[in-house]
Amino acid sequence: MAFKLTPLPYAEDALVPHVSPETIQLHFGKHHRGYVDKLNETVKGSVDTEKSLEELIHTAGGDRFNFAAQIWNHDFYWASLSPSGGGTPEGEIARALKGAFGSIDAFKRAFGEAAIGQFGSGWAWLVVNQRGTLDVLSTSDADNPIRRGLTPLLTVDVWEHAYYVDYRNERNRYVETCIDHLLNWQHAERRFTEWRDLRAA
Ligand code: MN
């Protein structure tokens, strides 16, 4: 069985004016698709073809880990952005953010600093830890918080290919735009309540 490219959850021009169709065509159509193709080449003929991306993230090393994690991270990134995203979260996620960071603005500052301050390629994450506390962190290259027992709620890709076409070298402007206009709080709320329900079960 081969790994497949998950379709984008919206049209290529859905994030205009914040992310251009050209960026999506490159980022989804070339980079993300490339990771799927490379993982399939790398696992061909081995038992890893039968595993899930999560299993490979937990157990694989080297290229198999890198390609599997990059596929998972990109699936999660597209779901973390929305044409109707940004603004102020509501519901349980808003209460949990205020509990962990003091205020929504303080969360936004912490998340922005993690994303802008990540040296080189990587990802910024909002996660819930095993005790149910929300936290912000960044990871390098393909690394993913689920390897550390954390549950991701949102991510922003800070590899240069995510912003170079639209924002050139201005990662800060790209990150601020994601926070102000694109973060999919409904996705975060769904992930958080799913995590809570699983823990209660
Ligand atoms: Mn990317």
CSV table of N, CA and C and ligand atoms in Angstrom, one decimal, residues 27 31 35 70 74 77 123 157 159 161-162, ligand 1:
chain,number,residue,atom,x,y,z
A,27,HIS,N,4.2,24.8,-2.7
A,27,HIS,CA,4.4,24.2,-1.3
A,27,HIS,C,3.6,22.9,-1.3
A,31,HIS,N,6.6,20.6,-2.9
A,31,HIS,CA,7.3,20.1,-1.7
A,31,HIS,C,6.5,19.0,-1.0
A,35,TYR,N,7.5,14.9,-0.7
A,35,TYR,CA,7.7,14.1,0.5
A,35,TYR,C,6.9,12.7,0.4
A,70,GLN,N,7.3,14.9,7.7
A,70,GLN,CA,7.0,16.1,6.8
A,70,GLN,C,5.6,15.9,6.2
A,74,HIS,N,2.8,18.6,7.1
A,74,HIS,CA,2.1,19.5,6.1
A,74,HIS,C,0.6,19.2,6.1
A,77,TYR,N,-0.5,21.3,8.9
A,77,TYR,CA,-0.4,22.7,8.6
A,77,TYR,C,-1.6,23.2,7.7
A,123,TRP,N,9.2,24.3,12.5
A,123,TRP,CA,7.8,24.4,12.8
A,123,TRP,C,7.5,25.1,14.1
A,157,ASP,N,4.2,26.4,9.5
A,157,ASP,CA,5.5,26.0,8.8
A,157,ASP,C,6.4,27.2,8.7
A,159,TRP,N,9.6,26.8,7.4
A,159,TRP,CA,10.6,26.6,6.3
A,159,TRP,C,10.5,27.8,5.3
A,161,HIS,N,10.4,27.8,2.2
A,161,HIS,CA,9.5,27.6,1.1
A,161,HIS,C,8.0,28.0,1.4
A,162,ALA,N,7.7,28.1,2.7
A,162,ALA,CA,6.3,28.5,3.1
A,162,ALA,C,6.1,30.0,2.9
B,1,MN,MN,6.6,23.2,4.1
